[in-house]
XYZ file of C-alpha atoms in Angstrom:
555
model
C -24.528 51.105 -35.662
C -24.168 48.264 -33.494
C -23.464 45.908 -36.554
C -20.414 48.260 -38.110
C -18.111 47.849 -35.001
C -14.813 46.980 -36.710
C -13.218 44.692 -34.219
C -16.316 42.677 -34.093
C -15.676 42.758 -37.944
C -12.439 41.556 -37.997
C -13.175 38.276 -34.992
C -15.689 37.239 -36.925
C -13.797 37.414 -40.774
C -10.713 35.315 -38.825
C -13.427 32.495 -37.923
C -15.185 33.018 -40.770
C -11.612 32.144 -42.528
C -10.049 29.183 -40.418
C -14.018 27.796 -41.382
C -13.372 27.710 -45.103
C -9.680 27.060 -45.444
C -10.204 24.490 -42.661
C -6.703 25.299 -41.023
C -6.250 22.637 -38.520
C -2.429 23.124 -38.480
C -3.308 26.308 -36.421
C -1.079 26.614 -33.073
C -2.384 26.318 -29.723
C -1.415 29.573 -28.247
C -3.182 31.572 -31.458
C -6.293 29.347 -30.791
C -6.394 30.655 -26.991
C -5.291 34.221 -28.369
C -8.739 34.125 -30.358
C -10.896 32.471 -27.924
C -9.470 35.356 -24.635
C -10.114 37.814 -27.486
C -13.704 36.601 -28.046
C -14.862 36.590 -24.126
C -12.716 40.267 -23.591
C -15.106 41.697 -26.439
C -17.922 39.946 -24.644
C -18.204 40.908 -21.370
C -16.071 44.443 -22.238
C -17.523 46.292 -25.558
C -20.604 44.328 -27.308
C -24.127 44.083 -26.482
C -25.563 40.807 -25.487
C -27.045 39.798 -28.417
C -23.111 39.370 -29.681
C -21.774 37.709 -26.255
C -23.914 34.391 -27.752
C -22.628 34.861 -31.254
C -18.813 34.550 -30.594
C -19.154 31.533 -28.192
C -20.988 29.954 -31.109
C -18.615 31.109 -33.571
C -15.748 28.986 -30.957
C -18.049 26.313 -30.757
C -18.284 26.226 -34.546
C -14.273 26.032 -34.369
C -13.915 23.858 -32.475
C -16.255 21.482 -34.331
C -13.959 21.966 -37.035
C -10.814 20.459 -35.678
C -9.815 16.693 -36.856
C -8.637 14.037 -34.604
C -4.849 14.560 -35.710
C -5.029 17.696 -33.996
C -6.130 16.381 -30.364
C -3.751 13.689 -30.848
C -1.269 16.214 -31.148
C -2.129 18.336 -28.802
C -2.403 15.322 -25.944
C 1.085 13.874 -27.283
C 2.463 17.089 -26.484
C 1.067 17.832 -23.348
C 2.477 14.291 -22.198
C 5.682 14.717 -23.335
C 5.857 18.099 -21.649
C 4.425 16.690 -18.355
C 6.972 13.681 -18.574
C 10.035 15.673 -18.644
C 8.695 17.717 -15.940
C 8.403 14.707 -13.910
C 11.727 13.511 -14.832
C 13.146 16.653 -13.577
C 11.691 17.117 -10.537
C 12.290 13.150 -9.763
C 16.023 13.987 -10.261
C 15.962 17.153 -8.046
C 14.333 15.436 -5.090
C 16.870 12.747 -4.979
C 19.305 14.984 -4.705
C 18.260 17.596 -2.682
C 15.419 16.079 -1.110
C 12.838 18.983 -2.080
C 10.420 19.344 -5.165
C 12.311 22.115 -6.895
C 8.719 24.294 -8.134
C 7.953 23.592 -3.945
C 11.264 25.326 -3.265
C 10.879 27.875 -5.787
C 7.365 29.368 -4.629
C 8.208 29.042 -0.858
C 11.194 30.782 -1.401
C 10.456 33.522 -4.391
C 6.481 33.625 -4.555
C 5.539 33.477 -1.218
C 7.606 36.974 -0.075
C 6.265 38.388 -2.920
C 2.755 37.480 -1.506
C 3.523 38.202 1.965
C 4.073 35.127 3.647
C 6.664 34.631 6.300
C 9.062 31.424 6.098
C 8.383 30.167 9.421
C 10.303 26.624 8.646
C 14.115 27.819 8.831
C 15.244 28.769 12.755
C 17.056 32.533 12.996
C 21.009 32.721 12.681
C 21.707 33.104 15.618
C 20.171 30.271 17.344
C 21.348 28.396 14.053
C 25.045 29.505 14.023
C 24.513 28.544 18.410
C 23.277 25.627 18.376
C 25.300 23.468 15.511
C 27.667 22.136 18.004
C 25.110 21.063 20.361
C 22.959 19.444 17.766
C 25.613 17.366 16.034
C 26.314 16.055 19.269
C 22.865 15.347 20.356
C 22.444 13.560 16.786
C 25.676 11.694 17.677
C 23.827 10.554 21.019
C 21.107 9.337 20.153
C 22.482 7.306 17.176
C 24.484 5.394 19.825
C 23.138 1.691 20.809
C 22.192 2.052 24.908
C 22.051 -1.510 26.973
C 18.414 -2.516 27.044
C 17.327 -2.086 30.681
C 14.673 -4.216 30.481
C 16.189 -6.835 28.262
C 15.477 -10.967 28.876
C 17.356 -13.514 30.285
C 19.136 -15.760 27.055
C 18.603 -19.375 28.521
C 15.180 -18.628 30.260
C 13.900 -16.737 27.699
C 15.640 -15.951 24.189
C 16.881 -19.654 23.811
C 12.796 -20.624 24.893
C 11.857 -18.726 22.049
C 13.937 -20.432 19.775
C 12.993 -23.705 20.812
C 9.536 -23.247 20.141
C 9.636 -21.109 16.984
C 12.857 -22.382 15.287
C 14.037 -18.430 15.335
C 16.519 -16.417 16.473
C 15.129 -13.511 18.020
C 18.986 -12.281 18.708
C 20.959 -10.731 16.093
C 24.820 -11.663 16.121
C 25.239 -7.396 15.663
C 23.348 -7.694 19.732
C 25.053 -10.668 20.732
C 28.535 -9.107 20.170
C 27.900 -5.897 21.961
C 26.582 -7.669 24.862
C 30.183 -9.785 24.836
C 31.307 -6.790 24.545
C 29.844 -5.241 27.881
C 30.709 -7.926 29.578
C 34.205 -7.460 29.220
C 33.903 -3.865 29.756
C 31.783 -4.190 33.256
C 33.027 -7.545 34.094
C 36.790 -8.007 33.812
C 40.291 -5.885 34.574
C 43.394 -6.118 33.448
C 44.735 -7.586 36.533
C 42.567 -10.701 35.739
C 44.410 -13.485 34.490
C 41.459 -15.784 33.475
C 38.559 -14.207 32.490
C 34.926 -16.143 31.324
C 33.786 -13.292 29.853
C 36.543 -13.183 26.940
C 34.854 -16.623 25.734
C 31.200 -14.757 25.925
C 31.203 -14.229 22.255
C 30.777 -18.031 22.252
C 28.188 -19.079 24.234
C 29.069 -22.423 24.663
C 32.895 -21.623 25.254
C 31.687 -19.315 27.600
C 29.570 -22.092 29.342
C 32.526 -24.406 29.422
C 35.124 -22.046 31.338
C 32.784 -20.529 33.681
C 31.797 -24.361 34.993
C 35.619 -24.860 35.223
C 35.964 -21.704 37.509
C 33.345 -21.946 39.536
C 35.720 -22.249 42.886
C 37.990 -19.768 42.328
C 37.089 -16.477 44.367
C 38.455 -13.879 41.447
C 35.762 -14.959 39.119
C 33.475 -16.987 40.827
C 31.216 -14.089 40.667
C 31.148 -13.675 36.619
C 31.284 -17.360 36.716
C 27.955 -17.640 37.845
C 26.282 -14.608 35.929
C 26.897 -16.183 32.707
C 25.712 -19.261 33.554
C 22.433 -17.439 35.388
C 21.969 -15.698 31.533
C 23.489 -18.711 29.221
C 22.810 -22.085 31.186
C 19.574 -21.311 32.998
C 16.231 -22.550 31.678
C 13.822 -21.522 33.722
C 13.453 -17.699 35.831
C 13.506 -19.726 38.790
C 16.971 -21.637 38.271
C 18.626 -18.204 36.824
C 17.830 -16.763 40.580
C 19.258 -19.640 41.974
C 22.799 -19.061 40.450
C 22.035 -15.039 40.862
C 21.893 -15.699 44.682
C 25.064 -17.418 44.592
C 26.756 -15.114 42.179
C 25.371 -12.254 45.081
C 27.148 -13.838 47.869
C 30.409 -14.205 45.766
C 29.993 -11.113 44.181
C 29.758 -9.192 47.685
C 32.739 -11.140 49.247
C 35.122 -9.930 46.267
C 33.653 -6.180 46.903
C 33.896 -5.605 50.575
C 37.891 -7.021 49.900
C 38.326 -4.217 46.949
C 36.799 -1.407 48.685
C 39.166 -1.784 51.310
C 42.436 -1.661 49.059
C 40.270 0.685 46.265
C 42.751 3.703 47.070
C 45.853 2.018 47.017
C 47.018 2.434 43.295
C 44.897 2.438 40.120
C 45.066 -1.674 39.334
C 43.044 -1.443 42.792
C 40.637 1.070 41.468
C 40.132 -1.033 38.565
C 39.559 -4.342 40.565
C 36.949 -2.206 42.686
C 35.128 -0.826 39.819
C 34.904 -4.191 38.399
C 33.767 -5.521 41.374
C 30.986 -2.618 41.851
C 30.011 -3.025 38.385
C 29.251 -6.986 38.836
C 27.631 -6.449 42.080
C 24.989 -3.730 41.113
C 24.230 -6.379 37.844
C 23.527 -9.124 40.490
C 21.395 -7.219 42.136
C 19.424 -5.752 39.377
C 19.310 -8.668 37.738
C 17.482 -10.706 40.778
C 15.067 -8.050 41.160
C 14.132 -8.505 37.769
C 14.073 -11.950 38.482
C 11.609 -10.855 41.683
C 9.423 -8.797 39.291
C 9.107 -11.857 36.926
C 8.271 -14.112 39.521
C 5.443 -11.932 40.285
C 6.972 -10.530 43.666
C 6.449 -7.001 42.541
C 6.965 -5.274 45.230
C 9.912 -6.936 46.631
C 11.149 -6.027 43.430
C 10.510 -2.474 43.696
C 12.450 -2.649 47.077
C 15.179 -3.968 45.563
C 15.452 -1.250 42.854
C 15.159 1.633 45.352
C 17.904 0.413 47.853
C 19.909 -0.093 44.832
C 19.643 3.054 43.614
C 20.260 4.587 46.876
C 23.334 2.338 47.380
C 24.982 3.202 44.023
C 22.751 6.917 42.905
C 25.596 7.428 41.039
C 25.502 4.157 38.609
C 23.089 5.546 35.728
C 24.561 3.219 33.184
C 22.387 0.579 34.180
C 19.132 3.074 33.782
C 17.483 1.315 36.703
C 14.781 3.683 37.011
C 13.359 2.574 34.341
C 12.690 -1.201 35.616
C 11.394 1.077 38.649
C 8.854 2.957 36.813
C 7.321 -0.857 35.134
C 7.054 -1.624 38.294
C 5.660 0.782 40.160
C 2.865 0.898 37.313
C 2.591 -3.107 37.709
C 1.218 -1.750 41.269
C -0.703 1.117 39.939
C 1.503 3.407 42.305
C 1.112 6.199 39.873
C 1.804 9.010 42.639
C 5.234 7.148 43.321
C 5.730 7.099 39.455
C 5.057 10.342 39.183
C 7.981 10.900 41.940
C 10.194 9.102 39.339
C 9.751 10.847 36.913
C 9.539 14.225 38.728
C 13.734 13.358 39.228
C 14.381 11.626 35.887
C 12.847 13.622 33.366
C 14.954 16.506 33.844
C 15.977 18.469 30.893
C 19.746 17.776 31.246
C 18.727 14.144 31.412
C 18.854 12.004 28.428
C 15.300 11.038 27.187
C 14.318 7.947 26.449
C 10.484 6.120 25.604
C 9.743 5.406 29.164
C 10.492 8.523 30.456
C 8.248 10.336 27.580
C 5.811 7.758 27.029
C 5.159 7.184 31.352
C 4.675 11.061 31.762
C 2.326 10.893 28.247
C 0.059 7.859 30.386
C -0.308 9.991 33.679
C -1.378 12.935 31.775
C -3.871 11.245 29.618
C -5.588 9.188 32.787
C -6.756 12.119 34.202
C -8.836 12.845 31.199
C -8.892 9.452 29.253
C -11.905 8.205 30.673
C -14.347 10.984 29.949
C -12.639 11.970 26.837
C -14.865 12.194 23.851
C -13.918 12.893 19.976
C -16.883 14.181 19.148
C -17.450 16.055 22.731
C -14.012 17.619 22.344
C -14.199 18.661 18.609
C -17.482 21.185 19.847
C -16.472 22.096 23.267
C -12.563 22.242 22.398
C -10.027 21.055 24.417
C -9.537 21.947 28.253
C -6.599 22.485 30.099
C -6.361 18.852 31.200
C -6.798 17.541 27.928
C -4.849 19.932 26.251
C -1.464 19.021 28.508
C -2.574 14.980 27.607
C -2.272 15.917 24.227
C 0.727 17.564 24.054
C 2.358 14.909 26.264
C 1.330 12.630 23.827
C 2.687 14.806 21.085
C 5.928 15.246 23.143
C 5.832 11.515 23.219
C 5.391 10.562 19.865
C 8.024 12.979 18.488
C 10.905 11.731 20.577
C 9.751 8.228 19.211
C 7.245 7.919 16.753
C 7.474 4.420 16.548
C 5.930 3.420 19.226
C 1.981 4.009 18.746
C 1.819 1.539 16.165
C 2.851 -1.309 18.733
C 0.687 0.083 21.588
C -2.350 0.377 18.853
C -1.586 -3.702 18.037
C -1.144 -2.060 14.387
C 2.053 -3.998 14.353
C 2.865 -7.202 15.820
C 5.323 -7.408 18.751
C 8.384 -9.437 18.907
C 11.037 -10.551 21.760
C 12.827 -7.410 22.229
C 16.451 -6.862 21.841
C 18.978 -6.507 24.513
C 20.279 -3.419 22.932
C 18.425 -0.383 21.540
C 18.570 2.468 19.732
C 17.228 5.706 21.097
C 14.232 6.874 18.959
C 14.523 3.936 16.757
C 12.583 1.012 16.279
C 14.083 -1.189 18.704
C 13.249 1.338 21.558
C 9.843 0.970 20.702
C 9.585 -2.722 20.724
C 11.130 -2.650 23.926
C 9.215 -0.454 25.951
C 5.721 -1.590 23.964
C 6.868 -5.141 24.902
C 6.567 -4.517 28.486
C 3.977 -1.339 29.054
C 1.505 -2.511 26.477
C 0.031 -3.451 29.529
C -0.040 -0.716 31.462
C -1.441 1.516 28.817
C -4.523 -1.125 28.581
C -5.337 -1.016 31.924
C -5.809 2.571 31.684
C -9.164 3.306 30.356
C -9.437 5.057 27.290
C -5.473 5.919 27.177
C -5.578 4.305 24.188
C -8.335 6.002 22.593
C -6.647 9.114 23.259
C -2.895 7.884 21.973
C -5.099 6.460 18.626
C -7.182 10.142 18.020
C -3.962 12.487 18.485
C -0.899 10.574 17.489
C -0.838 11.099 14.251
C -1.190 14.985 14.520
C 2.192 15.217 15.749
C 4.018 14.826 12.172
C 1.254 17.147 10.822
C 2.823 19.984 13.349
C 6.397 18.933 11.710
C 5.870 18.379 8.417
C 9.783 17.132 7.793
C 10.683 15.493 10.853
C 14.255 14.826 9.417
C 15.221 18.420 8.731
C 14.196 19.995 12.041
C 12.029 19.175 15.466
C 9.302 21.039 17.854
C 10.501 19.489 20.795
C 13.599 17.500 20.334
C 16.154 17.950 17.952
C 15.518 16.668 14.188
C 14.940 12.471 13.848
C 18.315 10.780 13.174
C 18.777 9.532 9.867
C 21.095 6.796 11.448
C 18.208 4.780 13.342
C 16.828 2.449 10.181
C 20.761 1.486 9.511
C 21.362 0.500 13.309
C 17.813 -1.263 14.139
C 18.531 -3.410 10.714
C 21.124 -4.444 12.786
C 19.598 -4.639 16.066
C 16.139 -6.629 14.755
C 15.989 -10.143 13.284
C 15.638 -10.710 9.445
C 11.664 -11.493 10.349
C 10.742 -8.592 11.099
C 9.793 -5.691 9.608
C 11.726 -2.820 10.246
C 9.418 0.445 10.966
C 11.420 3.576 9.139
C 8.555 5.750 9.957
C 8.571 8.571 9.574
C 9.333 8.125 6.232
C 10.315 11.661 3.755
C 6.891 11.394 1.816
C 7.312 12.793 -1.856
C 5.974 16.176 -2.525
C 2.593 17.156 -3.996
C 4.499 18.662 -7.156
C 5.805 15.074 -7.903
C 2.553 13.654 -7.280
C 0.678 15.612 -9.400
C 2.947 15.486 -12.365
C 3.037 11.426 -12.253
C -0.638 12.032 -12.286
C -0.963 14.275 -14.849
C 1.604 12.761 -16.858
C 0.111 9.646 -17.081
C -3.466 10.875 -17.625
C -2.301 12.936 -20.999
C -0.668 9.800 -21.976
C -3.579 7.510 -21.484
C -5.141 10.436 -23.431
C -3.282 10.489 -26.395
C -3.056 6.847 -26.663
C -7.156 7.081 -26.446
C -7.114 9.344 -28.702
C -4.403 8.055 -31.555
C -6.565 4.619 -31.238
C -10.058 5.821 -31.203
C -10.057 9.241 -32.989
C -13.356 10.050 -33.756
C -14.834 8.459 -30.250
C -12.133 10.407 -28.317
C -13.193 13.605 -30.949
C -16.670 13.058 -29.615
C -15.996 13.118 -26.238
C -13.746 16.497 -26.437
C -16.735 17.955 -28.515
C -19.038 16.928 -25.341
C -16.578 17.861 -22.648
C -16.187 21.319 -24.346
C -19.666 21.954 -24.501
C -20.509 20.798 -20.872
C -17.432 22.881 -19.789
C -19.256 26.387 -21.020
C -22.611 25.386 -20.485
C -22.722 27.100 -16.984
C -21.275 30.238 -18.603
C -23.552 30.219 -20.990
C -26.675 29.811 -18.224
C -25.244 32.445 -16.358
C -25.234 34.475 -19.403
C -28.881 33.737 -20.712
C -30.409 34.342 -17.123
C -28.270 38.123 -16.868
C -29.569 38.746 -20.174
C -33.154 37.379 -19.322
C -33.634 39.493 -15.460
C -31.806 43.384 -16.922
C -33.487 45.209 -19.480
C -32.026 45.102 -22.767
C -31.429 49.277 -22.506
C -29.694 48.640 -19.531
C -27.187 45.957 -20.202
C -26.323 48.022 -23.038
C -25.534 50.966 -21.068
C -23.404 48.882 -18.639
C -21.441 47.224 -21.499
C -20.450 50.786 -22.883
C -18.880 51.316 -19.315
């Protein structure tokens, strides 16, 4: 009875057809039709001994098919796979997502159940768009490099052994440009710093006012930073420019309140006097009198608490660490990394190196990935991932996976130029840590694996400017390689197109060249591809009885 079922009749007089008419023009979608007819039948209605029959009867199809037709069909498949590619190519230039990414996250995955966790709610949203253009505004500003070198002792040094400029002319012009800000008044009738955008010029007129009392003080600043060779001759002219400076100080802070050109002159004057003074203890900490230094810094910052401009906490917390005083740098930071404080790499990167040498020098991979993380290590970890996200930059530099250059005297918050600052002078300190290192190298990197689009939206901070790669061009000499990390990495959609696009090409050139090779191979991939079904099938059929399968087949 078996033998008169009438759809098993009609598969096998279609097959028994395309065989002797040899109809190769037959369409793709009717040859899949046939072949998800043919396995339905099989595993739904017939027996076993007909499950074998129709996947020969495909097999004898498919041995029927010329080499126009996989030509064809790969041609086709390329094409479609090309324009694909094109499209979603065009769609993430534009709009900077794959478009089928953007599609299932936002149609198929409620459908499915999933929860868009990406997006913040409205009303923190509609809240917080004034306070995060501003922030972005912030940080995209250029700060004064607190740390930055002396020109003559050290930049112009550089050049004379390299034959580069490690300054940009961008730099140079905004530190002329503080100079006049901090340095001069209006009441001042001959200034040296309006020449500073010529160093020479600015050389020139400060050695021709060297006696006069007004400007004495600048005089002798810009020839500490332009004229000096060594550290030890810029402290020279820093000492004088101190006694100078202090004279012209103590006569505007008695007159300060007596109309606002005499608030000007004292600002002026407070302004060059708290540069002296930072400026010779950085002269101290060079020297290698560290800890004359650090006095320095803290009766300055007592003296003016109110002077953050000049960030000089941060040349405090180098130099506490020069001393390994990490309780007092811990005391730093305990007042400077306040939340209504604006962050910068020290500040994140210092806190990251206390947390991870309490746990750095026992700290295992391997131990860590069976045990899991404890408390200590977890709070290293997230310092370091608190760390890395306000500037991501940096690792790289501390991991030598980039080379260090001079750094510049102004930077850009989160940028580049941040980083090759504050690597330049804690590279140090992080080596003499043990294992800090180790720890930065195994967790760094899982930071941007938390925040998959860094530029769109933050865990800690607000999102990464865009701004910082245009600015640290700027900022950084031609030689060096700008780090725009992290970069917006194309999406798996795109990937996988390009991939599969050029594989069906390579195909249907292979196959237009080499037909009955590439006919071969198909024939042989085909037959490898349903061997495991058919296995499957012949042991099933070889372990039930034959009643039984029969019985479960009717079901």
């Amino acid at each position: 009875m078996e033998s008169k079922s009438p759809n098993s009749f009609i598969i096998f007089r279609e097959l028994r057809c395309i065989q002797n008419s040899r109809l190769h023009a037959l369409s793709w979608s009717y040859l899949n039709g046939l072949c998800f007819r043919c396995l339905l039948h099989c595993f739904l209605n017939l027996p076993s001994s007909r499950t074998l029959f129709y996947f020969s009867a495909v097999s004898m199809f498919l041995n029927t098919l010329t080499p126009k037709f996989y030509v064809a069909l790969t041609g086709t498949s390329s094409l479609i796979s090309g324009l694909i590619l094109i499209f979603e190519w065009w769609y993430f230039r534009k709009y900077g997502t794959s478009f089928i990414e953007q599609v299932s996250v936002s149609h198929l995955r409620p459908l499915l159940g999933g929860v868009d966790n990406s997006s913040p709610s409205n009303s923190s949203t509609s809240n917080g768009d004034t306070d995060s253009s501003r922030q972005n505004v912030s940080e995209c500003k250029v700060w004064r490099n607190p740390l930055n070198l002396f020109r003559g002792a050290e930049y112009n040094r550089y050049t004379w052994v390299t034959g580069r400029e490690p300054l940009t002319y961008y730099d140079m012009n905004l530190s002329a440009q503080d100079h006049q800000t901090f340095f001069t008044c209006d009441s001042d009738h001959l200034r040296p710093a309006d020449a500073s955008e010529n160093p020479l010029e600015c050389i020139r007129v400060a050695f021709e006012n060297i006696g006069m009392p007004e400007i004495c003080a600048t005089a002798y600043i810009l020839l500490a930073e332009e004229e000096a060779t060594t550290i030890v001759e810029a402290e020279k002219l820093f000492k004088q420019a101190l006694k100078a400076g202090e004279v012209c100080y103590r006569r505007s802070q008695q007159v300060q309140h007596h109309g606002a050109q005499h608030e000007a002159q004292h600002r002026r004057d407070t302004n060059v006097l708290v540069y002296i003074k930072r400026r010779l203890a950085m002269c101290s900490r060079k020297l290698g009198r560290t800890r004359e230094a650090v006095k320095m810094m803290r009766d300055l910052m007592k003296e003016f608490p109110l002077l953050s401009m000049f960030n000089i906490h941060e040349n405090l917390l180098e130099s506490l660490l020069e001393l390994q005083a990490y309780a007092d740098v811990q005391a730093v930071l305990a007042k400077y990394d306040d939340i209504s404080l604006p962050k910068s790499a020290t500040i994140c990167y210092t806190a990251a190196l206390l947390k991870a040498r309490a746990v750095s020098d026992k700290f295992s991979p391997e131990a860590a990935s069976r045990r899991g993380l404890n408390t200590a290590e977890m709070n290293a970890v997230e310092a370091i991932h608190r760390a890395v996200e306000f500037n991501p930059h940096v690792p790289k530099y501390l991991l030598e996976m980039k080379s260090l250059i001079l750094p510049p005297e102004h930077v850009l918050k989160r940028g580049d130029s941040e980083a090759i600052a504050y690597a330049f002078f804690h590279l140090q300190h992080w080596k003499r840590v043990e294992g800090a290192l180790n720890l930065l190298h195994c967790t760094w990197e899982g930071t941007f694996r938390m925040i998959p689009y860094p530029l769109e939206k933050g865990h800690l901070f607000y999102p990464y400017p865009i701004c910082t790669e245009t600015a640290d061009r700027e900022l950084l000499p031609m030689f060096h390689e700008v780090s725009v990390y992290p970069k917006k990495e194309l999406p798996f959609f795109i990937l996988f197109t390009a991939g599969l696009c050029s594989f069906t090409a390579m195909l249907a050139l292979l196959t237009h060249q080499f037909p009955e090779l590439m006919g071969v191979f198909a024939k042989a991939f085909l037959s490898t591809l349903f061997a495991p079904l058919n296995f499957i099938m012949e042991k099933v059929e070889s372990i039930l009885p034959s009643s039984l399968w029969h019985q479960l087949t009717r079901i």
